[in-house]
Short mmCIF file of C-alpha atoms and ligand atoms in Angstrom, two decimals:
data_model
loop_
_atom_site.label_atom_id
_atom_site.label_comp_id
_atom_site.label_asym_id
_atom_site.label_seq_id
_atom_site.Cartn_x
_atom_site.Cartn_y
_atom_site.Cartn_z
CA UNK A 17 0.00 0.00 0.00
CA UNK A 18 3.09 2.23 1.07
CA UNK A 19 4.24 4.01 -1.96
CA UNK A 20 8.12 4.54 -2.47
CA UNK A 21 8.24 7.11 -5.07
CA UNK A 22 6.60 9.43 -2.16
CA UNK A 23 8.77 8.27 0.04
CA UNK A 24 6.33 7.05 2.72
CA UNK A 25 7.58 5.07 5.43
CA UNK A 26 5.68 5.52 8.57
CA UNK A 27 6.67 5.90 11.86
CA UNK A 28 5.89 2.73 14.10
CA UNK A 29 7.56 3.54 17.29
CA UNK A 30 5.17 5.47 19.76
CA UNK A 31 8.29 6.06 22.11
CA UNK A 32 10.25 7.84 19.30
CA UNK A 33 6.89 9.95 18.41
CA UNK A 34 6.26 11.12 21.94
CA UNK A 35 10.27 12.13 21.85
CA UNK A 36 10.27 14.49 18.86
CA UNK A 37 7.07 16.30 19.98
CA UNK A 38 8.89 16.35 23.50
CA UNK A 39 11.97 18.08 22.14
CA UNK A 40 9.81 20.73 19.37
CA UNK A 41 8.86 22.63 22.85
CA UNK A 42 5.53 23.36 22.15
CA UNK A 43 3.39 25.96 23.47
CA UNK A 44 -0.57 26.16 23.81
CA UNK A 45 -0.62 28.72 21.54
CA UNK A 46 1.46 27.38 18.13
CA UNK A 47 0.40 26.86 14.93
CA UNK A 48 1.83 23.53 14.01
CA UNK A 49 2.97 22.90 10.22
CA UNK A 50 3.36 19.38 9.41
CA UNK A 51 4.56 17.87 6.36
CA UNK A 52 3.86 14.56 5.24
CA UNK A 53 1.40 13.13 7.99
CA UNK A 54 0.92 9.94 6.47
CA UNK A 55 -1.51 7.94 8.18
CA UNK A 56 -1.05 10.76 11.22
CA UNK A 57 0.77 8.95 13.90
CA UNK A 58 2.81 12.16 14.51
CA UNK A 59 -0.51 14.23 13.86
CA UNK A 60 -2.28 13.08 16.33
CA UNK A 61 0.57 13.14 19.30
CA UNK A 62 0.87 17.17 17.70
CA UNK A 63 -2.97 17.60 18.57
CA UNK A 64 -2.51 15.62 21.92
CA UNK A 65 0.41 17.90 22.96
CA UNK A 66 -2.43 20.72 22.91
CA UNK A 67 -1.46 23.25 20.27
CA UNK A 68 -3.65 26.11 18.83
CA UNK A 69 -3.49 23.99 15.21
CA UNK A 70 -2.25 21.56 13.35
CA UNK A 71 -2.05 22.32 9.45
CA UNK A 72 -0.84 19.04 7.80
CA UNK A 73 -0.03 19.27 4.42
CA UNK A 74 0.21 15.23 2.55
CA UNK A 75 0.79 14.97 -1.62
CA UNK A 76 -1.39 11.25 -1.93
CA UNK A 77 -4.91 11.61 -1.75
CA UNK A 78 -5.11 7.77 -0.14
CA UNK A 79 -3.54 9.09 3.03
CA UNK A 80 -5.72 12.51 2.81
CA UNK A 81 -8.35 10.02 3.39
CA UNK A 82 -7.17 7.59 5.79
CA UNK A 83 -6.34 10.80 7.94
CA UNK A 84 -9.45 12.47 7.71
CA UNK A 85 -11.18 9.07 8.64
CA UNK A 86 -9.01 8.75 11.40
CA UNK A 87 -10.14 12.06 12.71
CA UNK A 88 -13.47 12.24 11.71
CA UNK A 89 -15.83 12.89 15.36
CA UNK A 90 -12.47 12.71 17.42
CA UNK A 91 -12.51 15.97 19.69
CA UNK A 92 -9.52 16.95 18.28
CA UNK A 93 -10.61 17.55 14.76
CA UNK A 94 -11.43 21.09 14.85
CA UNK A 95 -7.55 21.80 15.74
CA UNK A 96 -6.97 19.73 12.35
CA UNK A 97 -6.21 20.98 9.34
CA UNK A 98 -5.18 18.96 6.03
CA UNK A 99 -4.14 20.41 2.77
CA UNK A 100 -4.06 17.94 -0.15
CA UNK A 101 -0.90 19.07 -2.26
CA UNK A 102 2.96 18.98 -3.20
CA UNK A 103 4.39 21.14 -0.05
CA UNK A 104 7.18 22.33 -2.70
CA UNK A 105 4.59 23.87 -4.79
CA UNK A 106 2.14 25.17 -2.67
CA UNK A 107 2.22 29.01 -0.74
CA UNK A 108 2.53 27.74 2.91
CA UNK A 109 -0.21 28.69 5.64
CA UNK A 110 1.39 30.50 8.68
CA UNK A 111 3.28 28.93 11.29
CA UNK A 112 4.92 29.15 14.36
CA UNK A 113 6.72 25.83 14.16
CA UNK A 114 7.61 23.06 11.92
CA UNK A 115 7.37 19.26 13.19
CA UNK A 116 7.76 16.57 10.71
CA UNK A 117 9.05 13.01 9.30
CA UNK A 118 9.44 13.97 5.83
CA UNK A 119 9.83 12.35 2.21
CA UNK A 120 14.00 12.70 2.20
CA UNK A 121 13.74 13.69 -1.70
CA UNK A 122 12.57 16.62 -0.61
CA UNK A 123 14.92 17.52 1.62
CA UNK A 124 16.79 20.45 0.50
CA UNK A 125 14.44 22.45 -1.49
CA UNK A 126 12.07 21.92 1.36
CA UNK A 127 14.70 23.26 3.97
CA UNK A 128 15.31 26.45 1.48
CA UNK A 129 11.52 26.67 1.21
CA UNK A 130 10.75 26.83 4.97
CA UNK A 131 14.01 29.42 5.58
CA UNK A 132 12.64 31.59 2.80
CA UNK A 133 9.06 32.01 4.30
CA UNK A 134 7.80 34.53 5.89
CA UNK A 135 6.74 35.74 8.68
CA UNK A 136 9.73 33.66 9.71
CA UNK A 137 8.56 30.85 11.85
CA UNK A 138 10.73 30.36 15.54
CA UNK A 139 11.73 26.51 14.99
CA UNK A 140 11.67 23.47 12.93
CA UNK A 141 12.01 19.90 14.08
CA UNK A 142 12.62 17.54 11.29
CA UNK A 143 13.26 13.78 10.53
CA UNK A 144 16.09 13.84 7.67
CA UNK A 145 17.77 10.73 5.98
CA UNK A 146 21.13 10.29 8.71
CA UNK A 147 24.12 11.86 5.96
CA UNK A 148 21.73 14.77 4.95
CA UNK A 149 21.47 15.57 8.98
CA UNK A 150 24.99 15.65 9.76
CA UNK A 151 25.85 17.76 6.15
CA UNK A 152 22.99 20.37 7.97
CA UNK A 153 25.49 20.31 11.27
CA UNK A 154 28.57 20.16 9.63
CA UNK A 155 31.52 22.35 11.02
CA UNK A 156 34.91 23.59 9.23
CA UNK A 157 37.14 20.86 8.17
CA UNK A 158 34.38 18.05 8.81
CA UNK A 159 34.43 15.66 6.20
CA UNK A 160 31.04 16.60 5.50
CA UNK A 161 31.47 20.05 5.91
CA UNK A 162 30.02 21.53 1.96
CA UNK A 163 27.78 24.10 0.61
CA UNK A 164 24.68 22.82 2.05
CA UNK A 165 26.24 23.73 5.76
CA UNK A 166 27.40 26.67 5.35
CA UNK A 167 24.18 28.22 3.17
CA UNK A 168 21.59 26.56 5.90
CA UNK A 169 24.15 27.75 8.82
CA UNK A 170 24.25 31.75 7.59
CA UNK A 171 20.20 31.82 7.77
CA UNK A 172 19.81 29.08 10.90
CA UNK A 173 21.27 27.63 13.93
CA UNK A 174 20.98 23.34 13.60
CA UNK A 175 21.67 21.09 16.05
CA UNK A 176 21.35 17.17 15.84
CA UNK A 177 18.58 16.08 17.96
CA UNK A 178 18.08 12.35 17.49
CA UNK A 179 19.74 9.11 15.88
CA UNK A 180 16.96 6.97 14.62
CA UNK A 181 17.55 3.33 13.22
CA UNK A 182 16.03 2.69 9.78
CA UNK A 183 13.91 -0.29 11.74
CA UNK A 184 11.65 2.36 13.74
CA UNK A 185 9.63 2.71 10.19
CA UNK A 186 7.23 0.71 8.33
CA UNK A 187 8.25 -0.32 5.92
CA UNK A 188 11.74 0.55 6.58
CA UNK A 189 13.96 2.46 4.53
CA UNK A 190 17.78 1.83 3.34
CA UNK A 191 19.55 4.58 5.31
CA UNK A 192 19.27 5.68 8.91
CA UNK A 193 17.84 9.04 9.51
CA UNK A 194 18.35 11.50 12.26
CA UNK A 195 16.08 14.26 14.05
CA UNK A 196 17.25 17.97 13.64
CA UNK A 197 16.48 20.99 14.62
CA UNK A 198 16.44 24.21 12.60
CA UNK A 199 16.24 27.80 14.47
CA UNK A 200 15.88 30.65 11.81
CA UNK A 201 18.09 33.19 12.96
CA UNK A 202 16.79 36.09 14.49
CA UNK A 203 17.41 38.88 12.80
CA UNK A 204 18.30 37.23 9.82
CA UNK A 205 21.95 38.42 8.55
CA UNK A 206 21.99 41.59 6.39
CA UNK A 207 23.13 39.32 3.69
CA UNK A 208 22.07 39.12 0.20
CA UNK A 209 21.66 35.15 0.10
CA UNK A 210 22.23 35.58 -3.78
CA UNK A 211 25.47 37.37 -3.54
CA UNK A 212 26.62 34.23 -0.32
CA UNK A 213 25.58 31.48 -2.74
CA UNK A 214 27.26 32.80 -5.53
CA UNK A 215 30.88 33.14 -3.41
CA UNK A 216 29.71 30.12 -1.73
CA UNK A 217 29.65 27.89 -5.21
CA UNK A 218 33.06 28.99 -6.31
CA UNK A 219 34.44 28.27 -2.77
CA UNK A 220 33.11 24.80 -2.80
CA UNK A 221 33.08 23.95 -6.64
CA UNK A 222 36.47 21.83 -5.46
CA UNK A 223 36.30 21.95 -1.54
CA UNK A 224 39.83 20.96 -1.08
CA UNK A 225 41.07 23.35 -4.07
CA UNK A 226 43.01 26.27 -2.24
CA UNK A 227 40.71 29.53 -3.43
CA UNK A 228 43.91 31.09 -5.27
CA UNK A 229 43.01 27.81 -7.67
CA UNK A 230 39.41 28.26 -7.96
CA UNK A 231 39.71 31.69 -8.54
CA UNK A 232 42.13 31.69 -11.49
CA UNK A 233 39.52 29.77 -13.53
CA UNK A 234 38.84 31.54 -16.65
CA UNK A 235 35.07 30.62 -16.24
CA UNK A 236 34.83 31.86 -12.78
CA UNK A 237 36.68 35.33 -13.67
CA UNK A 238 34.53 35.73 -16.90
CA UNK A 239 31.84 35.94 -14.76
CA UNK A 240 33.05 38.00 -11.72
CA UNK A 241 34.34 40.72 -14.64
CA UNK A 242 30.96 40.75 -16.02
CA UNK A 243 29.06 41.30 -13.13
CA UNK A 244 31.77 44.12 -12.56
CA UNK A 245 31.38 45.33 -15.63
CA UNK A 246 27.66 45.59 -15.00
CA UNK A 247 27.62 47.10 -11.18
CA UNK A 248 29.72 49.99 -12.66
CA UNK A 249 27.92 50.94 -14.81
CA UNK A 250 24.77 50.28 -13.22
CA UNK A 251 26.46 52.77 -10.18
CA UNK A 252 26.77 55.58 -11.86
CA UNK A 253 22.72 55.90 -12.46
CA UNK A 254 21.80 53.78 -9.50
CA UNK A 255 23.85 54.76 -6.62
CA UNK A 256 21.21 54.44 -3.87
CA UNK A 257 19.90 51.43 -4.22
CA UNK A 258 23.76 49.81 -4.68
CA UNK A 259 24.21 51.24 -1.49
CA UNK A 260 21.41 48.79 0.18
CA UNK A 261 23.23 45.63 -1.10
CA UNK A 262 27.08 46.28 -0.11
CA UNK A 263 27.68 45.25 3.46
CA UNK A 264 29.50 47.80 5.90
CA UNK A 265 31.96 46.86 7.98
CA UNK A 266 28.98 47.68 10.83
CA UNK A 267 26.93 44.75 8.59
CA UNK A 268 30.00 42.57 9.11
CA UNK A 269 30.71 43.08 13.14
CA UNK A 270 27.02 42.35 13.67
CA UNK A 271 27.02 38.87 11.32
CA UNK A 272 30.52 37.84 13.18
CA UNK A 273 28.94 38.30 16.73
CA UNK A 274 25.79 36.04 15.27
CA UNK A 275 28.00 33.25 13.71
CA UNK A 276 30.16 32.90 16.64
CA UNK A 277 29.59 29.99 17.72
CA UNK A 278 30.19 28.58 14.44
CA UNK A 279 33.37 29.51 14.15
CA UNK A 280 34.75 28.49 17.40
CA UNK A 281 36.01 25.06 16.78
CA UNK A 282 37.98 26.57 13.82
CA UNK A 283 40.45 28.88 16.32
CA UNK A 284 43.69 30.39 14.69
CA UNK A 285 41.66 30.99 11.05
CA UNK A 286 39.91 33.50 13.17
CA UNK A 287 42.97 35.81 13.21
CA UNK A 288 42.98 35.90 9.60
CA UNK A 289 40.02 38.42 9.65
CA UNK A 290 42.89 40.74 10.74
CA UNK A 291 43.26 43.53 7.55
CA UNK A 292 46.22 44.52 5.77
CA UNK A 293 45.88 47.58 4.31
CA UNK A 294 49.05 47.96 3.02
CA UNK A 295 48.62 46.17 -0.40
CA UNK A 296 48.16 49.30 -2.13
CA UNK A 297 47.61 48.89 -6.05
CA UNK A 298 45.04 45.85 -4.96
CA UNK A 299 41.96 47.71 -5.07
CA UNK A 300 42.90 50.77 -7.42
CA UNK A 301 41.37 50.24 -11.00
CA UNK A 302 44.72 51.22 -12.65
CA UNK A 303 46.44 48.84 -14.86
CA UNK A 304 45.82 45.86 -12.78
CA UNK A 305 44.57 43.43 -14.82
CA UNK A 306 40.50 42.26 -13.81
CA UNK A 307 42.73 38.66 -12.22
CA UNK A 308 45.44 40.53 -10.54
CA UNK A 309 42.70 42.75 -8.88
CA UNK A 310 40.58 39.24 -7.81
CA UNK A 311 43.73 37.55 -6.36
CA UNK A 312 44.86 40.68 -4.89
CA UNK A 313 41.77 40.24 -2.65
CA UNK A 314 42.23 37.09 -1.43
CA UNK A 315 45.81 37.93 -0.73
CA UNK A 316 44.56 40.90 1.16
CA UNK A 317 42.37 38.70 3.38
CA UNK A 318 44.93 36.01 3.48
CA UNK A 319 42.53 33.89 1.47
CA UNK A 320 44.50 32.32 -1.83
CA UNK A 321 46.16 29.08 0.36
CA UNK A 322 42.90 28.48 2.51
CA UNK A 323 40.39 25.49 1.22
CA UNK A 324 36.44 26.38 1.15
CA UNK A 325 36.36 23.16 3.47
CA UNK A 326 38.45 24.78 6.23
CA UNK A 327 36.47 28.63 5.82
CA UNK A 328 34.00 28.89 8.96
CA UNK A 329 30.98 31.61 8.41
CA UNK A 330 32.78 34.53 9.55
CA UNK A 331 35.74 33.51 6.85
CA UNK A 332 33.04 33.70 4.33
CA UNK A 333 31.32 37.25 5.55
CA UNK A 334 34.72 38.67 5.40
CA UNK A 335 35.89 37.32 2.25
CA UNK A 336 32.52 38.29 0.32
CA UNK A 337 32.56 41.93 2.28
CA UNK A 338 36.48 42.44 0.42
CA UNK A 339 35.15 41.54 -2.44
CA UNK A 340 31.85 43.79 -2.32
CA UNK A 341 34.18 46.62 -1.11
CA UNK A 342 36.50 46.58 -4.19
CA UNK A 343 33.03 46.24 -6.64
CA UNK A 344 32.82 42.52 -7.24
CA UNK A 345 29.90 40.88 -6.97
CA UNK A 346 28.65 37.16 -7.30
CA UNK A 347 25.07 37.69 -8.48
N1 SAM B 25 4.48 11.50 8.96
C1 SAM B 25 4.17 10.09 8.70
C2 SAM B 25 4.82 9.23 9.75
O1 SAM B 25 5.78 9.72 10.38
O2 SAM B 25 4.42 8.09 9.94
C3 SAM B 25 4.58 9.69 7.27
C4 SAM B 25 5.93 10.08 6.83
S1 SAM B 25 6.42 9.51 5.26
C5 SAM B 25 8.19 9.46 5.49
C6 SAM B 25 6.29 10.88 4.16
C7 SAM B 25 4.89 11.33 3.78
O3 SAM B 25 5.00 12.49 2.94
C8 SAM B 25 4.07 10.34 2.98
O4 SAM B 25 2.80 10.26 3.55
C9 SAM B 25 4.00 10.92 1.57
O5 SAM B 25 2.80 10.62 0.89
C10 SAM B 25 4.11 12.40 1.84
N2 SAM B 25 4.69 13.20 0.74
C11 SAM B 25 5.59 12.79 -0.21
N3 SAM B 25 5.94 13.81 -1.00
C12 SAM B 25 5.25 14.91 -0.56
C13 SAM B 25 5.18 16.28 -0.98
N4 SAM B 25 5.90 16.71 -2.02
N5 SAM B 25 4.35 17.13 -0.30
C14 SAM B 25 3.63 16.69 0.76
N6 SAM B 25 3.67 15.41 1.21
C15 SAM B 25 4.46 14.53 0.56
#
């Protein structure tokens, strides 16, 4: 009955239910989104836990039934709410917080999807295949440690909550899976995710390539000159509104003191946020070839030897506010 394609394996283990509605912290008065209720084992221990709503949104009609069945004349109904649809294509109703065993191919979109809403909700608690979990909690030089961890890291704080064996589902899937959970940060960093993606990509197109490397590819210079090209001369007619996307150094201070304790474990690369600003012909336009001007930055921030799979968040922040100052741009 249990289709694979939709990724439904359903939770048989009351003990493990009761613990990830135990650990969401819920309060009388949240709005519960949950994705993926299945046949609403987790559903119902969300609408036992006393919450203001649940709003369960499942893609196959079959278990839109079986749930509303399941529901139908129980007192808790009227807290019940069930939206028959693909959660990665439909607007999502408000919430406060997010409790769900998911499908794992959604995973990552669905992650981006639920950081990108707004209002911005306080917490998520979500089931996630085991190696997709521990890329979300990854830290500098982890072996897992790749794009993934440091985009969901700038906009959230994660923390593994749970290891759960593969046999706690019906029927039960080929990988482990782990409980996380996923605190928006509050305010989120004055960051356009665009531009942090962009620098992001290059930095982890190799992970172990040293960023002097990565940097000297034609293809990645092409387009950093481009999108110089274009800022300038965008600049001289649009000077305001250029204004709101460069990061001051203000910008900066305030995303280091949020990202802290990401970059703990990663000690002595701290120091290299320390500027030299004695490399004088780096950021005049002079006769410095558009290269010479990109690896001039990275020498500046002490950036060409270091690996993207060593660079904590703050490495990032800084290296993406040198290259905003100087006019380059990765969106
Ligand atoms: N929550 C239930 C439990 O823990 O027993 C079932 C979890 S099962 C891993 C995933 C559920 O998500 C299935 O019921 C499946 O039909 C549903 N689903 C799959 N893709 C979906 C999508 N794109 N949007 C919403 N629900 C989806």
């Amino acid at each position: 009955p249990f289709e694979k394609s939709k990724g439904q394996h359903i939770l048989r283990n009351p003990a493990l239910v009761d613990s990830i509605v135990a650990k969401a912290g819920l309060k009388p008065t949240d709005t519960v989104l949950e994705i993926g209720p299945g046949t609403g084992n987790l559903t119902k221990r969300l609408l036992e836990a006393g919450v203001k709503a649940v709003v369960a949104v499942e893609l196959d009609p079959r278990m839109v039934l079986e749930l509303n069945r399941r529901f139908q004349g129980h007192p808790l109904s009227s807290r019940l709410k069930v939206i028959q649809g693909d959660v990665l294509k439909c607007d999502l109703p408000y919430f406060d917080i997010c409790v769900a065993n998911i499908p794992y191919q959604i995973s990552s979109p669905l992650t981006f999807k639920l950081l990108s809403h707004r209002p911005i909700f306080r917490c998520a608690v979500i089931m996630f295949q085991r190696e997709f979990a521990m890329r979300l909690v990854a830290q500098p030089g982890d072996s897992l440690y790749c794009r993934l961890s440091v985009n969901v890291q700038l906009l959230s704080r994660v923390s593994h909550l749970l290891k759960v064996g593969r046999n706690n589902f019906r029927p039960p899937p080929k990988v482990d899976s782990s409980v996380v959970r996923i605190e928006p940060r509050k305010p989120l960093p004055p960051v356009s995710f665009k531009e942090w993606d962009g620098l992001v990509r290059i930095c982890f197109n190799r992970k172990n390539k040293t960023l002097g490397a990565l940097f000297k590819q034609k293809r990645v210079l092409e387009l950093l000159e481009k999108n110089y090209k274009t800022m300038q001369s965008l600049q001289l007619t649009q000077d305001a509104e250029m204004g709101e996307e460069k990061m001051s150094a203000d910008d900066v201070a305030v995303l280091a003191n949020m990202v802290e304790d990401l970059s703990m474990e990663t000690g002595d690369e701290k120091e290299d946020d320390e500027m030299e600003m004695d490399d004088a012909d780096m950021a005049g336009d002079g006769a410095a070839s558009f290269k010479e001007k990109v690896m001039g930055i990275l020498q500046q921030g002490d950036f060409a030897e270091k690996r993207g799979s060593k660079l904590s968040q703050v490495d990032f922040l800084y290296l993406l506010s040198l290259f905003n100052k100087a006019g380059i741009h990765f969106s």
